[in-house]
């Protein structure tokens, strides 16, 4: 195999030519940062990040960001997530999953299939959710899980989170298998506990797969070793999804040849201009929410992402984040 230029005499030198996203199917037992370290080594790219932590006990889709894609981490956070979750009713733990210490067990004899199906719609839409103590959120400068590991608990304010849909895939009480589509900041562990509490018997998460993050899903994700092989090959760039792939349906202006330098310099585009042609955007994909009013993307003549744009009060497009060059 032709090796990546980042490999030289058994060592890795900086690779500054790779920019884009690679969707990984993270295995159980690894942290998200473990995956980043291995792919940084395989690619030789210095700037590598991930698109949302996936717990070590969980497996599933983990977008990896290379080069300039790391500047789009906030966009990845905005994308909806899809999960396959298994809930065990009748058990309560301190971590809200089966990795924690069991605090209480209750009978589930009075819980019926109909009762489960009846309460599920209560957890769809904008709901209030208290973040778990075992989470990476901060309280007075400390991670909540650090406080929890000392045996302490602090009050957490409920947060509004979006749940686009919850479907019951199977019922074999006391186990429930769910398919969940949700927005940023929603904890499936907390959802499991809240469902158990609503049913009066408690509940914990006993299995989790993240099957989708925006356009990245279980079908277009690579295994870790497969990804390392692809990145070490001679055409590593072909394995990456381009920067513009996380903006499906966004309105765009395609900048004509000769004017890209102006955009990269931060110069506004006039509302009516020969510098660009307008490309309308439409998407009904709930996993890739559209732009806020007055935002768009600028594409280079070859269709690659050139800049993120905001509409000014004068009607001009201002490039507030530029790429390439």
mmCIF file of C-alpha atoms in Angstrom:
data_model
loop_
_atom_site.group_PDB
_atom_site.id
_atom_site.type_symbol
_atom_site.label_atom_id
_atom_site.label_comp_id
_atom_site.label_asym_id
_atom_site.label_seq_id
_atom_site.Cartn_x
_atom_site.Cartn_y
_atom_site.Cartn_z
ATOM 1 C CA UNK A 1 0.000 0.000 0.000
ATOM 2 C CA UNK A 2 1.139 3.548 -0.694
ATOM 3 C CA UNK A 3 1.702 5.096 2.677
ATOM 4 C CA UNK A 4 0.511 8.477 3.866
ATOM 5 C CA UNK A 5 3.272 11.139 3.623
ATOM 6 C CA UNK A 6 2.653 11.723 7.315
ATOM 7 C CA UNK A 7 4.526 8.463 7.940
ATOM 8 C CA UNK A 8 8.275 8.744 7.634
ATOM 9 C CA UNK A 9 10.803 6.208 8.942
ATOM 10 C CA UNK A 10 8.342 4.957 11.571
ATOM 11 C CA UNK A 11 7.575 8.428 12.862
ATOM 12 C CA UNK A 12 4.779 10.851 12.145
ATOM 13 C CA UNK A 13 5.272 14.353 10.794
ATOM 14 C CA UNK A 14 2.602 17.014 10.699
ATOM 15 C CA UNK A 15 0.033 16.639 7.937
ATOM 16 C CA UNK A 16 -1.655 19.928 7.104
ATOM 17 C CA UNK A 17 -3.558 18.802 4.007
ATOM 18 C CA UNK A 18 -6.427 16.821 5.523
ATOM 19 C CA UNK A 19 -9.631 18.691 6.340
ATOM 20 C CA UNK A 20 -13.028 17.101 6.864
ATOM 21 C CA UNK A 21 -15.053 14.602 8.844
ATOM 22 C CA UNK A 22 -14.737 10.889 9.371
ATOM 23 C CA UNK A 23 -17.559 8.983 11.024
ATOM 24 C CA UNK A 24 -16.301 6.241 13.340
ATOM 25 C CA UNK A 25 -18.242 3.424 14.965
ATOM 26 C CA UNK A 26 -16.712 3.698 18.442
ATOM 27 C CA UNK A 27 -16.375 0.346 20.198
ATOM 28 C CA UNK A 28 -17.295 -0.346 23.807
ATOM 29 C CA UNK A 29 -14.607 0.295 26.405
ATOM 30 C CA UNK A 30 -12.891 3.241 24.711
ATOM 31 C CA UNK A 31 -13.209 6.921 25.487
ATOM 32 C CA UNK A 32 -13.899 9.352 22.684
ATOM 33 C CA UNK A 33 -10.462 10.872 23.247
ATOM 34 C CA UNK A 34 -8.860 7.411 22.886
ATOM 35 C CA UNK A 35 -10.286 7.321 19.365
ATOM 36 C CA UNK A 36 -9.007 10.836 18.620
ATOM 37 C CA UNK A 37 -5.475 9.906 19.738
ATOM 38 C CA UNK A 38 -5.341 6.831 17.522
ATOM 39 C CA UNK A 39 -6.620 8.662 14.451
ATOM 40 C CA UNK A 40 -4.315 11.607 15.053
ATOM 41 C CA UNK A 41 -1.445 9.127 15.033
ATOM 42 C CA UNK A 42 -2.697 7.373 11.884
ATOM 43 C CA UNK A 43 -3.291 10.582 9.926
ATOM 44 C CA UNK A 44 -0.449 12.772 11.120
ATOM 45 C CA UNK A 45 -2.943 15.638 11.451
ATOM 46 C CA UNK A 46 -2.239 17.808 14.485
ATOM 47 C CA UNK A 47 -5.700 19.337 14.823
ATOM 48 C CA UNK A 48 -8.129 16.468 15.437
ATOM 49 C CA UNK A 49 -11.252 16.540 17.578
ATOM 50 C CA UNK A 50 -14.506 14.686 18.045
ATOM 51 C CA UNK A 51 -18.119 15.702 17.609
ATOM 52 C CA UNK A 52 -19.638 14.977 20.996
ATOM 53 C CA UNK A 53 -18.470 12.660 23.767
ATOM 54 C CA UNK A 54 -19.769 9.115 23.747
ATOM 55 C CA UNK A 55 -19.478 7.324 27.099
ATOM 56 C CA UNK A 56 -16.863 4.529 27.262
ATOM 57 C CA UNK A 57 -19.628 1.976 27.961
ATOM 58 C CA UNK A 58 -21.550 3.060 24.857
ATOM 59 C CA UNK A 59 -20.790 2.275 21.252
ATOM 60 C CA UNK A 60 -21.800 3.985 18.078
ATOM 61 C CA UNK A 61 -21.342 6.921 15.747
ATOM 62 C CA UNK A 62 -18.556 9.345 16.679
ATOM 63 C CA UNK A 63 -17.760 12.084 14.129
ATOM 64 C CA UNK A 64 -14.035 12.865 14.044
ATOM 65 C CA UNK A 65 -12.985 16.347 12.905
ATOM 66 C CA UNK A 66 -9.726 16.903 11.019
ATOM 67 C CA UNK A 67 -7.945 20.179 10.328
ATOM 68 C CA UNK A 68 -10.308 23.049 9.570
ATOM 69 C CA UNK A 69 -13.305 20.844 10.403
ATOM 70 C CA UNK A 70 -12.425 21.388 14.077
ATOM 71 C CA UNK A 71 -13.680 24.950 13.621
ATOM 72 C CA UNK A 72 -17.136 23.484 12.989
ATOM 73 C CA UNK A 73 -17.436 21.672 16.329
ATOM 74 C CA UNK A 74 -20.316 23.949 17.350
ATOM 75 C CA UNK A 75 -22.187 22.939 14.175
ATOM 76 C CA UNK A 76 -21.741 19.250 15.062
ATOM 77 C CA UNK A 77 -23.181 19.987 18.511
ATOM 78 C CA UNK A 78 -26.288 21.459 16.835
ATOM 79 C CA UNK A 79 -26.957 18.295 14.834
ATOM 80 C CA UNK A 80 -29.594 15.911 16.133
ATOM 81 C CA UNK A 81 -28.573 12.519 17.486
ATOM 82 C CA UNK A 82 -30.223 9.136 17.146
ATOM 83 C CA UNK A 83 -29.900 6.419 19.790
ATOM 84 C CA UNK A 84 -30.905 2.813 20.343
ATOM 85 C CA UNK A 85 -31.384 2.465 24.104
ATOM 86 C CA UNK A 86 -32.320 -0.353 26.450
ATOM 87 C CA UNK A 87 -33.903 0.500 29.792
ATOM 88 C CA UNK A 88 -34.085 -1.862 32.759
ATOM 89 C CA UNK A 89 -37.014 -1.026 35.011
ATOM 90 C CA UNK A 90 -37.051 -1.669 38.752
ATOM 91 C CA UNK A 91 -33.458 -0.604 39.423
ATOM 92 C CA UNK A 92 -32.015 2.765 40.514
ATOM 93 C CA UNK A 93 -28.280 3.539 40.484
ATOM 94 C CA UNK A 94 -26.165 6.581 41.290
ATOM 95 C CA UNK A 95 -24.945 6.906 37.682
ATOM 96 C CA UNK A 96 -28.373 6.245 36.085
ATOM 97 C CA UNK A 97 -26.867 3.255 34.245
ATOM 98 C CA UNK A 98 -25.711 -0.224 35.203
ATOM 99 C CA UNK A 99 -22.093 0.892 35.686
ATOM 100 C CA UNK A 100 -23.040 2.571 38.956
ATOM 101 C CA UNK A 101 -23.871 1.468 42.471
ATOM 102 C CA UNK A 102 -27.372 0.092 42.921
ATOM 103 C CA UNK A 103 -29.268 2.351 45.317
ATOM 104 C CA UNK A 104 -32.698 0.746 45.184
ATOM 105 C CA UNK A 105 -34.674 -2.069 43.581
ATOM 106 C CA UNK A 106 -38.438 -2.121 43.168
ATOM 107 C CA UNK A 107 -40.988 -4.532 41.837
ATOM 108 C CA UNK A 108 -42.268 -4.060 38.301
ATOM 109 C CA UNK A 109 -45.231 -6.418 38.686
ATOM 110 C CA UNK A 110 -47.739 -3.612 38.197
ATOM 111 C CA UNK A 111 -46.093 -2.225 35.044
ATOM 112 C CA UNK A 112 -47.801 -3.232 31.814
ATOM 113 C CA UNK A 113 -46.949 -2.824 28.136
ATOM 114 C CA UNK A 114 -49.888 -0.451 27.772
ATOM 115 C CA UNK A 115 -48.668 1.669 30.686
ATOM 116 C CA UNK A 116 -45.265 2.062 29.031
ATOM 117 C CA UNK A 117 -46.736 3.024 25.660
ATOM 118 C CA UNK A 118 -49.111 5.479 27.313
ATOM 119 C CA UNK A 119 -46.423 7.548 29.042
ATOM 120 C CA UNK A 120 -43.823 7.640 26.234
ATOM 121 C CA UNK A 121 -45.438 10.638 24.425
ATOM 122 C CA UNK A 122 -44.853 12.717 27.579
ATOM 123 C CA UNK A 123 -41.120 12.624 26.755
ATOM 124 C CA UNK A 124 -41.405 13.960 23.193
ATOM 125 C CA UNK A 125 -40.961 17.631 22.318
ATOM 126 C CA UNK A 126 -39.362 20.264 24.557
ATOM 127 C CA UNK A 127 -38.984 18.655 27.965
ATOM 128 C CA UNK A 128 -37.304 19.584 31.226
ATOM 129 C CA UNK A 129 -34.392 17.379 32.234
ATOM 130 C CA UNK A 130 -32.054 17.470 35.226
ATOM 131 C CA UNK A 131 -28.478 16.621 34.131
ATOM 132 C CA UNK A 132 -26.996 13.580 35.899
ATOM 133 C CA UNK A 133 -24.335 14.034 38.560
ATOM 134 C CA UNK A 134 -22.066 11.733 36.583
ATOM 135 C CA UNK A 135 -21.651 14.103 33.647
ATOM 136 C CA UNK A 136 -19.004 16.478 32.311
ATOM 137 C CA UNK A 137 -21.014 19.617 33.043
ATOM 138 C CA UNK A 138 -19.331 22.074 35.380
ATOM 139 C CA UNK A 139 -20.449 23.408 38.755
ATOM 140 C CA UNK A 140 -18.338 26.243 40.159
ATOM 141 C CA UNK A 141 -15.436 25.231 37.944
ATOM 142 C CA UNK A 142 -15.570 21.516 38.710
ATOM 143 C CA UNK A 143 -16.906 18.681 36.580
ATOM 144 C CA UNK A 144 -20.009 17.164 38.090
ATOM 145 C CA UNK A 145 -18.531 13.670 37.886
ATOM 146 C CA UNK A 146 -15.531 14.826 39.943
ATOM 147 C CA UNK A 147 -17.905 16.019 42.669
ATOM 148 C CA UNK A 148 -19.929 12.809 42.448
ATOM 149 C CA UNK A 149 -16.825 10.643 42.827
ATOM 150 C CA UNK A 150 -16.195 12.329 46.183
ATOM 151 C CA UNK A 151 -19.608 11.109 47.275
ATOM 152 C CA UNK A 152 -21.109 14.587 47.090
ATOM 153 C CA UNK A 153 -24.162 15.848 45.247
ATOM 154 C CA UNK A 154 -25.055 19.392 44.223
ATOM 155 C CA UNK A 155 -28.330 20.840 43.066
ATOM 156 C CA UNK A 156 -28.706 21.009 39.278
ATOM 157 C CA UNK A 157 -31.193 23.213 37.530
ATOM 158 C CA UNK A 158 -33.508 21.508 35.019
ATOM 159 C CA UNK A 159 -32.690 22.318 31.411
ATOM 160 C CA UNK A 160 -34.924 22.461 28.379
ATOM 161 C CA UNK A 161 -33.922 19.824 25.838
ATOM 162 C CA UNK A 162 -35.513 18.748 22.570
ATOM 163 C CA UNK A 163 -36.648 15.196 21.930
ATOM 164 C CA UNK A 164 -37.781 14.829 18.334
ATOM 165 C CA UNK A 165 -39.154 11.336 18.729
ATOM 166 C CA UNK A 166 -39.245 8.216 20.914
ATOM 167 C CA UNK A 167 -40.390 4.893 19.522
ATOM 168 C CA UNK A 168 -40.834 1.652 21.435
ATOM 169 C CA UNK A 169 -38.895 -0.950 19.471
ATOM 170 C CA UNK A 170 -39.660 -3.867 21.795
ATOM 171 C CA UNK A 171 -41.109 -4.612 25.214
ATOM 172 C CA UNK A 172 -39.973 -7.560 27.307
ATOM 173 C CA UNK A 173 -40.668 -6.185 30.764
ATOM 174 C CA UNK A 174 -38.805 -5.228 32.829
ATOM 175 C CA UNK A 175 -36.809 -4.292 29.711
ATOM 176 C CA UNK A 176 -37.751 -1.610 27.176
ATOM 177 C CA UNK A 177 -35.959 -1.091 23.881
ATOM 178 C CA UNK A 178 -36.328 2.458 22.512
ATOM 179 C CA UNK A 179 -35.308 4.427 19.452
ATOM 180 C CA UNK A 180 -34.652 8.060 20.415
ATOM 181 C CA UNK A 181 -34.036 11.133 18.252
ATOM 182 C CA UNK A 182 -32.961 14.213 20.199
ATOM 183 C CA UNK A 183 -31.164 17.536 20.120
ATOM 184 C CA UNK A 184 -28.056 18.715 21.926
ATOM 185 C CA UNK A 185 -27.662 18.314 25.666
ATOM 186 C CA UNK A 186 -30.182 15.498 26.123
ATOM 187 C CA UNK A 187 -28.979 12.660 28.375
ATOM 188 C CA UNK A 188 -30.406 9.251 27.503
ATOM 189 C CA UNK A 189 -29.445 8.078 31.006
ATOM 190 C CA UNK A 190 -31.668 10.770 32.486
ATOM 191 C CA UNK A 191 -34.450 9.820 30.084
ATOM 192 C CA UNK A 192 -34.242 6.219 31.283
ATOM 193 C CA UNK A 193 -34.402 7.302 34.922
ATOM 194 C CA UNK A 194 -37.300 9.691 34.265
ATOM 195 C CA UNK A 195 -39.307 7.013 32.457
ATOM 196 C CA UNK A 196 -38.732 4.628 35.357
ATOM 197 C CA UNK A 197 -39.759 7.263 37.871
ATOM 198 C CA UNK A 198 -42.900 8.063 35.892
ATOM 199 C CA UNK A 199 -43.824 4.365 35.961
ATOM 200 C CA UNK A 200 -43.261 4.299 39.725
ATOM 201 C CA UNK A 201 -40.563 1.646 39.723
ATOM 202 C CA UNK A 202 -37.344 3.408 38.778
ATOM 203 C CA UNK A 203 -35.180 2.616 35.795
ATOM 204 C CA UNK A 204 -31.620 2.650 34.476
ATOM 205 C CA UNK A 205 -29.933 2.629 31.117
ATOM 206 C CA UNK A 206 -28.641 -0.871 30.371
ATOM 207 C CA UNK A 207 -27.296 -0.529 26.851
ATOM 208 C CA UNK A 208 -26.755 2.341 24.439
ATOM 209 C CA UNK A 209 -25.807 2.764 20.808
ATOM 210 C CA UNK A 210 -25.602 6.122 19.064
ATOM 211 C CA UNK A 211 -26.786 5.328 15.561
ATOM 212 C CA UNK A 212 -26.763 8.789 14.017
ATOM 213 C CA UNK A 213 -25.297 12.285 14.341
ATOM 214 C CA UNK A 214 -26.724 14.516 11.618
ATOM 215 C CA UNK A 215 -25.608 13.088 8.253
ATOM 216 C CA UNK A 216 -23.339 10.516 9.918
ATOM 217 C CA UNK A 217 -24.942 7.164 10.664
ATOM 218 C CA UNK A 218 -24.268 3.505 11.339
ATOM 219 C CA UNK A 219 -24.156 2.783 7.601
ATOM 220 C CA UNK A 220 -21.511 5.353 6.602
ATOM 221 C CA UNK A 221 -19.295 4.894 9.672
ATOM 222 C CA UNK A 222 -15.986 3.032 9.665
ATOM 223 C CA UNK A 223 -14.606 0.733 12.311
ATOM 224 C CA UNK A 224 -11.577 2.118 14.116
ATOM 225 C CA UNK A 225 -9.038 -0.182 12.500
ATOM 226 C CA UNK A 226 -10.640 0.351 9.082
ATOM 227 C CA UNK A 227 -10.361 4.106 9.601
ATOM 228 C CA UNK A 228 -6.701 3.849 10.595
ATOM 229 C CA UNK A 229 -6.050 1.863 7.410
ATOM 230 C CA UNK A 230 -7.828 4.474 5.287
ATOM 231 C CA UNK A 231 -5.965 7.379 6.877
ATOM 232 C CA UNK A 232 -2.591 5.694 6.494
ATOM 233 C CA UNK A 233 -3.248 5.049 2.793
ATOM 234 C CA UNK A 234 -2.118 7.172 -0.102
ATOM 235 C CA UNK A 235 -5.520 8.797 -0.665
ATOM 236 C CA UNK A 236 -6.562 9.620 2.892
ATOM 237 C CA UNK A 237 -8.508 12.705 1.796
ATOM 238 C CA UNK A 238 -10.948 10.502 -0.128
ATOM 239 C CA UNK A 239 -12.061 8.904 3.140
ATOM 240 C CA UNK A 240 -13.179 12.235 4.618
ATOM 241 C CA UNK A 241 -16.552 13.925 4.214
ATOM 242 C CA UNK A 242 -16.019 17.562 3.152
ATOM 243 C CA UNK A 243 -16.717 20.566 5.364
ATOM 244 C CA UNK A 244 -19.895 21.497 3.487
ATOM 245 C CA UNK A 245 -21.452 18.065 4.181
ATOM 246 C CA UNK A 246 -22.774 19.210 7.585
ATOM 247 C CA UNK A 247 -24.858 22.019 6.077
ATOM 248 C CA UNK A 248 -27.459 20.150 3.992
ATOM 249 C CA UNK A 249 -30.367 22.366 3.022
ATOM 250 C CA UNK A 250 -28.687 25.633 3.973
ATOM 251 C CA UNK A 251 -29.156 28.543 1.574
ATOM 252 C CA UNK A 252 -25.885 29.195 -0.189
ATOM 253 C CA UNK A 253 -24.178 31.728 -2.374
ATOM 254 C CA UNK A 254 -21.674 30.283 -4.801
ATOM 255 C CA UNK A 255 -18.829 32.738 -5.298
ATOM 256 C CA UNK A 256 -17.623 33.151 -8.846
ATOM 257 C CA UNK A 257 -14.025 32.510 -9.816
ATOM 258 C CA UNK A 258 -11.753 35.434 -9.017
ATOM 259 C CA UNK A 259 -13.733 36.667 -6.027
ATOM 260 C CA UNK A 260 -12.865 33.997 -3.445
ATOM 261 C CA UNK A 261 -9.923 36.033 -2.169
ATOM 262 C CA UNK A 262 -12.247 38.901 -1.298
ATOM 263 C CA UNK A 263 -14.422 36.615 0.783
ATOM 264 C CA UNK A 264 -11.430 35.107 2.572
ATOM 265 C CA UNK A 265 -10.330 38.660 3.363
ATOM 266 C CA UNK A 266 -13.654 39.253 5.127
ATOM 267 C CA UNK A 267 -15.152 41.555 2.510
ATOM 268 C CA UNK A 268 -18.940 41.632 2.333
ATOM 269 C CA UNK A 269 -20.909 40.422 -0.650
ATOM 270 C CA UNK A 270 -23.473 42.876 -1.976
ATOM 271 C CA UNK A 271 -27.132 41.894 -1.893
ATOM 272 C CA UNK A 272 -27.204 41.950 -5.693
ATOM 273 C CA UNK A 273 -23.851 41.205 -7.207
ATOM 274 C CA UNK A 274 -22.129 39.608 -10.147
ATOM 275 C CA UNK A 275 -19.692 38.091 -7.664
ATOM 276 C CA UNK A 276 -21.956 35.182 -6.823
ATOM 277 C CA UNK A 277 -25.033 33.200 -7.767
ATOM 278 C CA UNK A 278 -27.671 32.250 -5.218
ATOM 279 C CA UNK A 279 -28.359 28.592 -4.507
ATOM 280 C CA UNK A 280 -31.561 27.965 -2.568
ATOM 281 C CA UNK A 281 -31.509 25.385 0.194
ATOM 282 C CA UNK A 282 -34.241 23.010 1.231
ATOM 283 C CA UNK A 283 -34.126 20.146 3.688
ATOM 284 C CA UNK A 284 -36.682 18.342 5.800
ATOM 285 C CA UNK A 285 -34.037 16.280 7.563
ATOM 286 C CA UNK A 286 -34.733 16.667 11.278
ATOM 287 C CA UNK A 287 -31.217 15.413 12.057
ATOM 288 C CA UNK A 288 -29.646 18.357 10.203
ATOM 289 C CA UNK A 289 -31.537 21.426 11.435
ATOM 290 C CA UNK A 290 -31.493 24.369 9.073
ATOM 291 C CA UNK A 291 -29.919 27.752 9.604
ATOM 292 C CA UNK A 292 -31.095 30.571 11.774
ATOM 293 C CA UNK A 293 -32.684 33.481 9.946
ATOM 294 C CA UNK A 294 -30.109 35.589 8.164
ATOM 295 C CA UNK A 295 -27.395 32.938 7.913
ATOM 296 C CA UNK A 296 -26.050 31.081 4.894
ATOM 297 C CA UNK A 297 -22.936 29.440 3.519
ATOM 298 C CA UNK A 298 -20.592 30.649 0.787
ATOM 299 C CA UNK A 299 -19.290 28.002 -1.589
ATOM 300 C CA UNK A 300 -16.208 28.224 -3.773
ATOM 301 C CA UNK A 301 -16.611 27.612 -7.522
ATOM 302 C CA UNK A 302 -15.861 23.907 -6.980
ATOM 303 C CA UNK A 303 -18.635 23.640 -4.374
ATOM 304 C CA UNK A 304 -16.331 23.450 -1.340
ATOM 305 C CA UNK A 305 -17.078 25.461 1.794
ATOM 306 C CA UNK A 306 -15.614 28.946 1.597
ATOM 307 C CA UNK A 307 -17.261 30.806 4.490
ATOM 308 C CA UNK A 308 -20.180 31.049 6.888
ATOM 309 C CA UNK A 309 -22.247 34.164 6.232
ATOM 310 C CA UNK A 310 -24.494 36.483 8.194
ATOM 311 C CA UNK A 311 -26.909 38.954 6.631
ATOM 312 C CA UNK A 312 -26.146 42.508 7.782
ATOM 313 C CA UNK A 313 -28.709 45.229 8.454
ATOM 314 C CA UNK A 314 -27.876 46.700 5.035
ATOM 315 C CA UNK A 315 -28.728 43.407 3.347
ATOM 316 C CA UNK A 316 -25.151 42.459 2.523
ATOM 317 C CA UNK A 317 -23.659 39.036 3.316
ATOM 318 C CA UNK A 318 -20.776 39.220 5.799
ATOM 319 C CA UNK A 319 -18.301 36.295 6.010
ATOM 320 C CA UNK A 320 -17.811 35.793 9.745
ATOM 321 C CA UNK A 321 -15.897 32.501 9.480
ATOM 322 C CA UNK A 322 -13.758 31.662 6.449
ATOM 323 C CA UNK A 323 -12.092 28.418 5.368
ATOM 324 C CA UNK A 324 -9.313 27.387 3.035
ATOM 325 C CA UNK A 325 -6.683 29.619 1.571
#
